[in-house]
Coordinates of C-alpha atoms and ligand atoms in Angstrom, one line a residue:
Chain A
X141 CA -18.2 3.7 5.2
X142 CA -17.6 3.5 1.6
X143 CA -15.4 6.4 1.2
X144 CA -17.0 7.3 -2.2
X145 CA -20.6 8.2 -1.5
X146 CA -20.4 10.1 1.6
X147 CA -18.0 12.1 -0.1
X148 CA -20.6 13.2 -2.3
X149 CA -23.2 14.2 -0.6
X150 CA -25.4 16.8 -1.8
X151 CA -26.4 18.4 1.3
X152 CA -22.4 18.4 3.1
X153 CA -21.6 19.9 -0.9
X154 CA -24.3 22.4 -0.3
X155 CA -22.8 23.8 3.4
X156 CA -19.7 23.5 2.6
X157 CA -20.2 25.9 -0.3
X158 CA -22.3 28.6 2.1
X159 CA -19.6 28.5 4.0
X160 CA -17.1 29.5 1.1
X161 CA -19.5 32.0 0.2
X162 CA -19.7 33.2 3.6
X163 CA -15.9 33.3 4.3
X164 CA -14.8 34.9 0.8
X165 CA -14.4 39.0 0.7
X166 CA -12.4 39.2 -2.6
X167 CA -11.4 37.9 -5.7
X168 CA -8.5 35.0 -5.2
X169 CA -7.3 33.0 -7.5
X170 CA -6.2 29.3 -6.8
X171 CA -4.8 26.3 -9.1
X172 CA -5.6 22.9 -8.8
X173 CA -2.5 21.5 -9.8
X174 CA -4.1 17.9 -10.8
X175 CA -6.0 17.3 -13.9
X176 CA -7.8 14.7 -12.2
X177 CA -9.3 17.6 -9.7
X178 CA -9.9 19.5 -12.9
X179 CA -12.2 17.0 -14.1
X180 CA -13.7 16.6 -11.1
X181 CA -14.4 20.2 -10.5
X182 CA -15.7 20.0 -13.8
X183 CA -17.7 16.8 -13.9
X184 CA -19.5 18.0 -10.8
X185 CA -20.3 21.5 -12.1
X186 CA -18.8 22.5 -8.8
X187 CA -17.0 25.4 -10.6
X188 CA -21.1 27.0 -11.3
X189 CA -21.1 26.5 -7.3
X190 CA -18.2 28.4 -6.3
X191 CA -18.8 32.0 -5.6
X192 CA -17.5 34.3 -8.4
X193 CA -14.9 35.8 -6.8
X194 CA -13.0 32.3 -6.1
X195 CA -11.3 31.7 -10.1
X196 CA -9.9 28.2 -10.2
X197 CA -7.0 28.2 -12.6
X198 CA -6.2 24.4 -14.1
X199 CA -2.5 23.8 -13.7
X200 CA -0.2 21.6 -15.5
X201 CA -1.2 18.3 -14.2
X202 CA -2.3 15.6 -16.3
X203 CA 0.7 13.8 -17.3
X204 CA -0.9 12.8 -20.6
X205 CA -0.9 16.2 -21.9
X206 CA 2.8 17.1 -21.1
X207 CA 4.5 14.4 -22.0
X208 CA 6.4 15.6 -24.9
X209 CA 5.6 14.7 -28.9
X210 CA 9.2 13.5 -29.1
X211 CA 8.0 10.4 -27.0
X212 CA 4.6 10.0 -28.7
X213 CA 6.6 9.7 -31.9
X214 CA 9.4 7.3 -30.4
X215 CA 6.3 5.2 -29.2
X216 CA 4.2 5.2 -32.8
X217 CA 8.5 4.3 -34.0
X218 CA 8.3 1.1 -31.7
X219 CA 5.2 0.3 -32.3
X220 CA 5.3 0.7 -36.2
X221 CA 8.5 0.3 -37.1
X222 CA 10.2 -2.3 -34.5
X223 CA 7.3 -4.2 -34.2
X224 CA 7.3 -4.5 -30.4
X225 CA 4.4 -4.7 -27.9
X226 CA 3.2 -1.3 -27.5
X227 CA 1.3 -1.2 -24.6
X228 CA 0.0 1.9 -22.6
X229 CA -3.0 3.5 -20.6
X230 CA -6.3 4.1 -22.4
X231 CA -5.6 7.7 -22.5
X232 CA -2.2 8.0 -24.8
X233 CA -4.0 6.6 -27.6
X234 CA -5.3 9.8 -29.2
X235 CA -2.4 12.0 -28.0
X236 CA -1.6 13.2 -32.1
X237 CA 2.2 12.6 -32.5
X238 CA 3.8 14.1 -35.5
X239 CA 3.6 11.3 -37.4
X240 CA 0.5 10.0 -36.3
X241 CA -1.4 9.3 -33.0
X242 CA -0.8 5.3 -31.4
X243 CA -4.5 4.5 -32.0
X244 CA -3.7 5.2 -35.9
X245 CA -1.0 3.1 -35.5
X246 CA -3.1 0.5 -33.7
X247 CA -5.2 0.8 -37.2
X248 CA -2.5 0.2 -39.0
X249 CA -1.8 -3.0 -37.9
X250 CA 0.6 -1.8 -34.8
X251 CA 0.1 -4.5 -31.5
X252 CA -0.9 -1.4 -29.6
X253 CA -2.9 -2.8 -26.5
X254 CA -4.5 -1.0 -23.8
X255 CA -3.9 -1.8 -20.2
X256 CA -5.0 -1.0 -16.9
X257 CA -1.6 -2.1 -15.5
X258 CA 1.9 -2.3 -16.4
X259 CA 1.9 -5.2 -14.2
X260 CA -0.3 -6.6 -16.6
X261 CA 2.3 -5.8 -19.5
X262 CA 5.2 -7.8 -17.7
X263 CA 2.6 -10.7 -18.0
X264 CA 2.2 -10.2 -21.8
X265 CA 6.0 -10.0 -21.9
X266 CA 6.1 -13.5 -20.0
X267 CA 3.5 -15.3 -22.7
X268 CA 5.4 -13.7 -26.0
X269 CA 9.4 -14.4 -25.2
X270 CA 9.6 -14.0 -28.9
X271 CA 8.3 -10.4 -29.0
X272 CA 9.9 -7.7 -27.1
X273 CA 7.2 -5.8 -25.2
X274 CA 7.0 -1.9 -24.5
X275 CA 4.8 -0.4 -21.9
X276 CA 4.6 3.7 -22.3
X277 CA 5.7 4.5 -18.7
X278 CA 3.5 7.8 -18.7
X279 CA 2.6 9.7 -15.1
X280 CA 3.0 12.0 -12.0
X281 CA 4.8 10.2 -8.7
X282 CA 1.4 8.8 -8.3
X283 CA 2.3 6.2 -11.3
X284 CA 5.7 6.3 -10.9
X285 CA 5.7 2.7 -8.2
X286 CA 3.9 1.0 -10.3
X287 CA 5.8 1.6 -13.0
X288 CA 8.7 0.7 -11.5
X289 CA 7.2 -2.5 -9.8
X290 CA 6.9 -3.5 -13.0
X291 CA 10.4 -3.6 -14.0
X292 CA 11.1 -5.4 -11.1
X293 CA 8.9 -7.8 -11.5
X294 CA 10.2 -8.6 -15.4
X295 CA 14.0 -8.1 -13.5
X296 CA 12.6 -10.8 -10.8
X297 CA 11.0 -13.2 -13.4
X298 CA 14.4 -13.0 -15.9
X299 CA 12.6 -11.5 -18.5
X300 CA 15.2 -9.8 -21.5
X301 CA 11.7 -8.7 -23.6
X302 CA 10.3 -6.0 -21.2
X303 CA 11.4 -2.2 -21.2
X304 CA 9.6 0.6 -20.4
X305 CA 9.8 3.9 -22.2
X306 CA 10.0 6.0 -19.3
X307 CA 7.8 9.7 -19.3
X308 CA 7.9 10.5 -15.7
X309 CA 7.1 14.0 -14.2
X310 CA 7.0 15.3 -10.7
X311 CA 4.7 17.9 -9.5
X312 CA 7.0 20.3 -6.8
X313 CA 8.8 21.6 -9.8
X314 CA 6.3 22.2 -11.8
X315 CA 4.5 24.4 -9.2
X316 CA 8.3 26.3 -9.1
X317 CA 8.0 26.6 -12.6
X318 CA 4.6 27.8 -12.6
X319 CA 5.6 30.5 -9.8
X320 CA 8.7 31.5 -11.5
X321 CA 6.7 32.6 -14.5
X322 CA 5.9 36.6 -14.1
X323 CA 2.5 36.0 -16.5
X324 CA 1.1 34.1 -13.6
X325 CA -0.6 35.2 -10.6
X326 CA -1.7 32.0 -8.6
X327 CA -2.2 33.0 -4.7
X328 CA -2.8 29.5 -3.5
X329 CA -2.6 25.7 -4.5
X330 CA -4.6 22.6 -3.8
X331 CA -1.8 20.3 -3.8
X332 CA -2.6 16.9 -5.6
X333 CA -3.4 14.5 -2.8
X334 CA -2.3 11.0 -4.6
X335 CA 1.0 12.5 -5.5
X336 CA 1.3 13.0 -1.8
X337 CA 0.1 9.9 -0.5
X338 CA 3.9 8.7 -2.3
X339 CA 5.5 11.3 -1.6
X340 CA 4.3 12.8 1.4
X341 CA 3.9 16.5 2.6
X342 CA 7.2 17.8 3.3
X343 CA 8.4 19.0 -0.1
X344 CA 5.5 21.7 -0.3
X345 CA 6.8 23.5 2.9
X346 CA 10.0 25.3 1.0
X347 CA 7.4 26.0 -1.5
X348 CA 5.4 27.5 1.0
X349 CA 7.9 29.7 2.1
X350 CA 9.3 30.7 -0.9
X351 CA 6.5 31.7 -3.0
X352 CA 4.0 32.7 0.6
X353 CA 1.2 30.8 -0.8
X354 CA -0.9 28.1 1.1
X355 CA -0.7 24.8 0.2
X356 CA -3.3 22.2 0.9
X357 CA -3.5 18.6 -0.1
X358 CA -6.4 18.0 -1.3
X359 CA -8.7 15.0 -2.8
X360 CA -10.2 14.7 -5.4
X361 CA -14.5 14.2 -4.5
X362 CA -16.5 16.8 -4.5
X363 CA -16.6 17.4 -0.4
X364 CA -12.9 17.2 -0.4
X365 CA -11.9 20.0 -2.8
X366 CA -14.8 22.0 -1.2
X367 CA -13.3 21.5 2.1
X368 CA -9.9 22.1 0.5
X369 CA -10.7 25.1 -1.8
X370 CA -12.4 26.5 2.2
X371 CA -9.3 26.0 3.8
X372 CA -7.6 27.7 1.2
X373 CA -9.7 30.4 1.6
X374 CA -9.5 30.9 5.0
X375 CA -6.0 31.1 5.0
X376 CA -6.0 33.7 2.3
X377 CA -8.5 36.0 3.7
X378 CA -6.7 36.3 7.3
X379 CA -3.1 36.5 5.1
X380 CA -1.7 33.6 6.2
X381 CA 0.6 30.9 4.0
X382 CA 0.5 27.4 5.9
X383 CA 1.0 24.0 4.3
X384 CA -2.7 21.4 5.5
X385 CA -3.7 18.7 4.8
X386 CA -7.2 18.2 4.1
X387 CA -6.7 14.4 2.8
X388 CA -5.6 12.8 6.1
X389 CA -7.4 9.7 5.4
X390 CA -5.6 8.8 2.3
X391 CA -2.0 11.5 3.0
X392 CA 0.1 10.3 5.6
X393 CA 2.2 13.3 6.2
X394 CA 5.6 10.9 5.7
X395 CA 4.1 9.6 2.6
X396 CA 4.7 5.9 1.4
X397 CA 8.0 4.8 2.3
X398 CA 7.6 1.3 0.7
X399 CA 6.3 3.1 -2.5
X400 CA 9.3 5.5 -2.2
X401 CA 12.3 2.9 -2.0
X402 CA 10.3 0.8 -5.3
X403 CA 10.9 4.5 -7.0
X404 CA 14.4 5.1 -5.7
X405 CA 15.5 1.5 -6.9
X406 CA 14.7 1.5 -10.7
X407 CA 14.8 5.8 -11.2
X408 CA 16.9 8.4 -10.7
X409 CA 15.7 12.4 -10.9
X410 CA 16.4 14.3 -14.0
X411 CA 16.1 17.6 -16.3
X412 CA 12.3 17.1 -17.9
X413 CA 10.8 18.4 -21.2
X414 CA 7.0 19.3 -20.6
X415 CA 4.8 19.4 -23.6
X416 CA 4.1 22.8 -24.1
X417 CA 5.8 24.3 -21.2
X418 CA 9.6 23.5 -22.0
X419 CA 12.3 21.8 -19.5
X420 CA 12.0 22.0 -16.2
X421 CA 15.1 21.3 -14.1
X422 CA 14.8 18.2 -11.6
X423 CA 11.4 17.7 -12.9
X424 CA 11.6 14.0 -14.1
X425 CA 12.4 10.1 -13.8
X426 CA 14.7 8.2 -16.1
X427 CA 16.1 4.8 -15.5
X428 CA 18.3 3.8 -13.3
X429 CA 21.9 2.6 -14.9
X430 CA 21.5 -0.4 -13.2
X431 CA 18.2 -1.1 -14.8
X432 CA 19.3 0.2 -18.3
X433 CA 18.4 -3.3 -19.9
X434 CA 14.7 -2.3 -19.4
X435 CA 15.1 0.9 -20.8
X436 CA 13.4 1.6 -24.0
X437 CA 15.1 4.7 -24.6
X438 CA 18.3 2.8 -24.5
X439 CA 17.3 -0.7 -25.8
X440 CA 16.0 1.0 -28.8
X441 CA 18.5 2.7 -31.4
X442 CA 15.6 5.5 -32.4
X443 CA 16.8 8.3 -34.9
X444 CA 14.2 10.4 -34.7
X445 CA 14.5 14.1 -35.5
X446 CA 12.3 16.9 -32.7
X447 CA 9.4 17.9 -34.8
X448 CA 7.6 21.0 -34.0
X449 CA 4.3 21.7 -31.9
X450 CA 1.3 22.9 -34.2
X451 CA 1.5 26.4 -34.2
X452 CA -1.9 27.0 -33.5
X453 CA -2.3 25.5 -30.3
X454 CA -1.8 27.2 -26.9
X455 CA -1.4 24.2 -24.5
X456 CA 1.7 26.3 -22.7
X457 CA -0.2 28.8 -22.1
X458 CA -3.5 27.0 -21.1
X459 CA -1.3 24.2 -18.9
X460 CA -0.1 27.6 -16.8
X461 CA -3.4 29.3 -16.5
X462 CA -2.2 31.8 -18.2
X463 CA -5.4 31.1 -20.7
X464 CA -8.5 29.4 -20.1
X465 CA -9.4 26.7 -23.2
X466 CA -12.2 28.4 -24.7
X467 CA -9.7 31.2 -25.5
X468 CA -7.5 29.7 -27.7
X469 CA -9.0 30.1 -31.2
X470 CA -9.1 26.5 -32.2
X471 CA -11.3 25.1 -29.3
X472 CA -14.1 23.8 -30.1
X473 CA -13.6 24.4 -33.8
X474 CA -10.5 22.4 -35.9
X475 CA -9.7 20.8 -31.9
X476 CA -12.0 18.4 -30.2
X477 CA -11.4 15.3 -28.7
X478 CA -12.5 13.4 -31.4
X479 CA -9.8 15.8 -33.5
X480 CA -7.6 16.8 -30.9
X481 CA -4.8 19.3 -32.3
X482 CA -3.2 19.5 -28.5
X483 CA -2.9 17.1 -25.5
X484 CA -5.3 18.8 -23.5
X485 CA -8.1 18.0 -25.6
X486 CA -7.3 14.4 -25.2
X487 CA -7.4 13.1 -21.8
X488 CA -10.8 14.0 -20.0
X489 CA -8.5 15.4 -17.1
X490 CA -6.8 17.9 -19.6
X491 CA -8.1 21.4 -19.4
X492 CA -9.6 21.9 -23.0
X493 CA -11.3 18.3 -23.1
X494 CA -13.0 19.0 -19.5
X495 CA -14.0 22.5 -20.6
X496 CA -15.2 20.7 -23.8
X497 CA -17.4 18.0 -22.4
X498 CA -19.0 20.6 -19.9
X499 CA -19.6 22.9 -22.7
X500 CA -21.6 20.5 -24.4
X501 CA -23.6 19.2 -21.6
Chain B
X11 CA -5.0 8.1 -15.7
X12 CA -4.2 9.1 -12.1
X13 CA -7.4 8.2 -11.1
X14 CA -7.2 6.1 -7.8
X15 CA -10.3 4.5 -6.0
X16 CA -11.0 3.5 -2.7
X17 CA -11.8 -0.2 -2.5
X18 CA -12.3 -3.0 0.4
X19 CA -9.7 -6.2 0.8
X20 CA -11.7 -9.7 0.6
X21 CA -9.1 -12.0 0.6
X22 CA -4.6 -11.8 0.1
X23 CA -3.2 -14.0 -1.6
X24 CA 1.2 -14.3 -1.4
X25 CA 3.2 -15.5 -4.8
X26 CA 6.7 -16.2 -4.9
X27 CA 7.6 -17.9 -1.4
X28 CA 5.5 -15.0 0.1
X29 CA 7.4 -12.2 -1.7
X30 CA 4.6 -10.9 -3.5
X31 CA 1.2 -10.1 -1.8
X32 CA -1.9 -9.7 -3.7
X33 CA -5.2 -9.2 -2.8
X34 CA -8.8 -9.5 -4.6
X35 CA -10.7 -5.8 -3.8
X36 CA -14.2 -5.2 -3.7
X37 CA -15.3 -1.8 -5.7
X38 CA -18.8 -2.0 -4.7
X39 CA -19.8 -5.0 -7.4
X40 CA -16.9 -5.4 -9.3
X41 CA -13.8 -7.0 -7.4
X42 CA -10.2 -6.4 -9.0
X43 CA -6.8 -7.6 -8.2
X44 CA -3.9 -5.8 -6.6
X45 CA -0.6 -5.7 -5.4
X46 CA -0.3 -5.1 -1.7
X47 CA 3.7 -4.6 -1.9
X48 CA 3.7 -1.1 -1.0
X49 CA 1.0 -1.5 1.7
X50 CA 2.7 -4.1 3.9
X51 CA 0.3 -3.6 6.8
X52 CA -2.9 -3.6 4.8
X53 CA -5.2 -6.8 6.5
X54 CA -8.4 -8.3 5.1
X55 CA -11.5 -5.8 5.5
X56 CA -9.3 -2.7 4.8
X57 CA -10.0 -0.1 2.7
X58 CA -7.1 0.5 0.0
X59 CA -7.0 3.6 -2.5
X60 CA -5.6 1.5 -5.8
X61 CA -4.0 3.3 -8.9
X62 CA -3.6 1.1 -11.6
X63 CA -3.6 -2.2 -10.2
X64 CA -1.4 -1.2 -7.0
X65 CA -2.5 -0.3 -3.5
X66 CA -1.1 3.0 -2.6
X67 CA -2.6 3.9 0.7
X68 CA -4.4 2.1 3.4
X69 CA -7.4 4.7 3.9
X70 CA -8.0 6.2 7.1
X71 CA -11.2 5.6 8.7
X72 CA -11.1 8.1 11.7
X73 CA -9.4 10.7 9.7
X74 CA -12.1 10.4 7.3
X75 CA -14.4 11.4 9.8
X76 CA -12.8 14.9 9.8
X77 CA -13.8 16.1 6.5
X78 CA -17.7 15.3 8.1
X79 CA -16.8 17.5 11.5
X80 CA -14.4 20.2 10.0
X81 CA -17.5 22.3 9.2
X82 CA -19.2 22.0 12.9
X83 CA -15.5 22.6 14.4
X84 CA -14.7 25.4 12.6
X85 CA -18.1 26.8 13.6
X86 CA -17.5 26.3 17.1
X87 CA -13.9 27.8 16.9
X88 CA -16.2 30.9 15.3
X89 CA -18.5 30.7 18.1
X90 CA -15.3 30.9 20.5
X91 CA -13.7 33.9 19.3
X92 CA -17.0 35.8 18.8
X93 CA -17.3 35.0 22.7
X94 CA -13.9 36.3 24.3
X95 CA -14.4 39.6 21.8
X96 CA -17.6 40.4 23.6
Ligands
LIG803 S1 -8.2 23.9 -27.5 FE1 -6.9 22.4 -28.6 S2 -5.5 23.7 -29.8 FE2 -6.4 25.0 -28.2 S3 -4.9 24.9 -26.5 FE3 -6.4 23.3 -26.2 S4 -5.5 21.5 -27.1 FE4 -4.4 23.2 -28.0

């Protein structure tokens, strides 16, 4: 067992789909809350598969797209204007900023540098004592350990040159915030199974009750959010709101504790800006006092005024399935993700960018 | 970014007095490194779900299973309530 392939398999993608089409009797809509189960419904046309009454709506989940333009533009500042190490995953690098996007800084002369780990960027930190090194802290609870291993490590090894500027955002919340909204009308949610494997299952069970929608954890291969979208459905057509877990191998129902105490030692919950959607109580890490030395936000002195969203763009809306992407009057047309006017249209597991690679395929 | 993929442990390795355990993990061809620290019990020959350079998960091999029976189950439970109608 591989755990890749056999999640894939055409034939078990197949039955599990008769047996959504067999169980469904009306329309239902249900949001993935992950953009990395977007892409994946996406990628594997599974959305052509799905009976028509089943409407997936993409929720706000990709952490590249909401993280807010006032950090993009305090990391192009760093980068630019202090000089420092910017480093950051692949997929900030075209997020436009208001002043420009960190790959344009990068071809400006910027040290941007792409890495696959911040643990990598407390290494770079370690070789350049001269040069203080940034890593752009960017993700869901799913990122948030690492990120915070890393500033234990640099706190371990001594380092003074390694901060991270923090853009944390945590998914229970968000579904609140999604609920709360009277424009939507979500009746169930796949619930994004790596955030659970940190945090484990028991925060979705007030959700559950509040808002009398089924929850189910859910993975991210094809078989899994068939299974999960079925289970979903099932509950739904006999009117019944239950929290599962359909990613058992990966979701302990406790979560990770280790990863948990990594969190709770370098961040502390906080009010959140979400590109596109506004603040959201609760809904975000900062930095710990303790660990304020490694702290961009604080190391930094950064006077940068908020500059407005492009008018034109709909992210909010799109981000709470209030719109689908090919709605909004720029896709396709002055936004693509080689021109990208929005976040979604940058990371493949935003909305617009999924909806535009499938369109052209 | 939050992609996370399943991967099998070859070999741990611990830095710093045994403070920090790393391991060398097997993607099919390509073998990365990562940080066990937050999968203490995680063993050689384990498969590990790693997001960005850190194991997050030891995966599950019997509850794995589940996803291949859930369809068969759920047809017997079917089969079961059809019977104690008739
Ligand atoms: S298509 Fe582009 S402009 Fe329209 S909502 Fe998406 S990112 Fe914004």
């Amino acid at each position: 067992m591989k755990f890749i392939s056999e999640f894939r398999d055409p034939e078990l993608v197949e039955k599990y789909i008769t047996e959504i089409r067999r169980t469904v009797t009306q329309p239902w809509s249900i949001m993935e809350v992950c953009g990395g189960q977007t892409h994946s419904l996406v990628k594997n046309g599974l959305l052509q598969l799905l009976p028509p009454e089943i409407r997936m709506i993409h929720g706000p989940g990709c952490p590249v797209c909401v993280t807010p333009l006032h950090l993009i533009d305090k990391a192009v500042h760093l980068a630019i204007d202090k000089g420092v190490i910017l480093c950051s995953f692949g997929d900030m690098l075209r997020v436009p900023g208001s002043r420009m996007s960190l790959l344009e800084a990068k071809a400006k002369g910027a040290d941007v540098r792409i890495l696959y780990s911040p643990l990598e960027a407390v290494k770079i930190a370690a070789e350049n004592p001269a040069r203080e090194v940034v890593f752009f802290a960017v993700g869901f609870e799913t990122t948030a350990p690492a990120n915070a291993l890393s500033v234990i490590h640099a706190h371990r090894a001594g380092l003074k040159n390694y901060s991270i500027l923090a853009s944390h955002v945590l998914v229970p919340p968000a579904i609140a915030a999604v609920m709360e909204d009277e424009d939507v009308r979500i009746q169930a949610f796949l619930a994004a199974g790596h955030v659970c494997a940190i945090m484990g299952i028991d925060e979705y069970y007030p959700l559950v009750e509040k808002y009398h929608v089924p929850v189910v954890v859910t993975g991210f291969e094809p078989v899994d959010l068939l299974q999960g979208i079925l289970m979903t459905v099932k509950q739904l057509e006999a009117g019944e709101q239950r929290l599962e877990n359909q990613y058992s191998r990966v979701v302990r129902p406790e979560g990770n504790a280790e990863a948990r105490n990594i969190i709770g030692e370098v961040f502390e919950i906080s009010d959140r800006e979400w590109r596109g959607i506004g603040t959201i109580p609760g809904s975000g890490y900062e930095v710990r006092e303790a660990y304020a030395a490694y702290d961009s936000n604080r190391k930094f002195d950064m006077p940068l005024e908020k500059a407005p969203e492009n008018a034109l763009c709909i992210a909010g809306q799109v981000l709470k399935g209030i719109k689908k992407p090919h709605e909004c009057s720029q896709f396709g047309k002055a936004c693509t993700p080689q021109n990208p006017l929005g976040a979604p249209m940058v990371s493949s597991e935003g909305a617009c960018a999924a909806y535009y690679h499938f369109s052209q395929s | 970014m939050c992609l996370a993929i399943p991967g099998k442990i070859q070999s741990i390795e611990t830095l710093y007095d045994g403070m920090v355990r790393m391991a060398k993990v097997a993607f099919g061809s390509i073998v990365k490194e990562a940080s066990l620290e937050m999968v203490p019990q995680a063993k050689e020959g384990d498969y590990v779900l790693v997001h960005v350079g850190v194991a997050i998960s030891v995966v599950d091999e019997e509850e794995a299973q589940k996803s291949f029976e859930y369809l068969a189950m759920i047809g017997e439970i079917d089969e079961l309530i059809e019977h104690t109608q008739v």
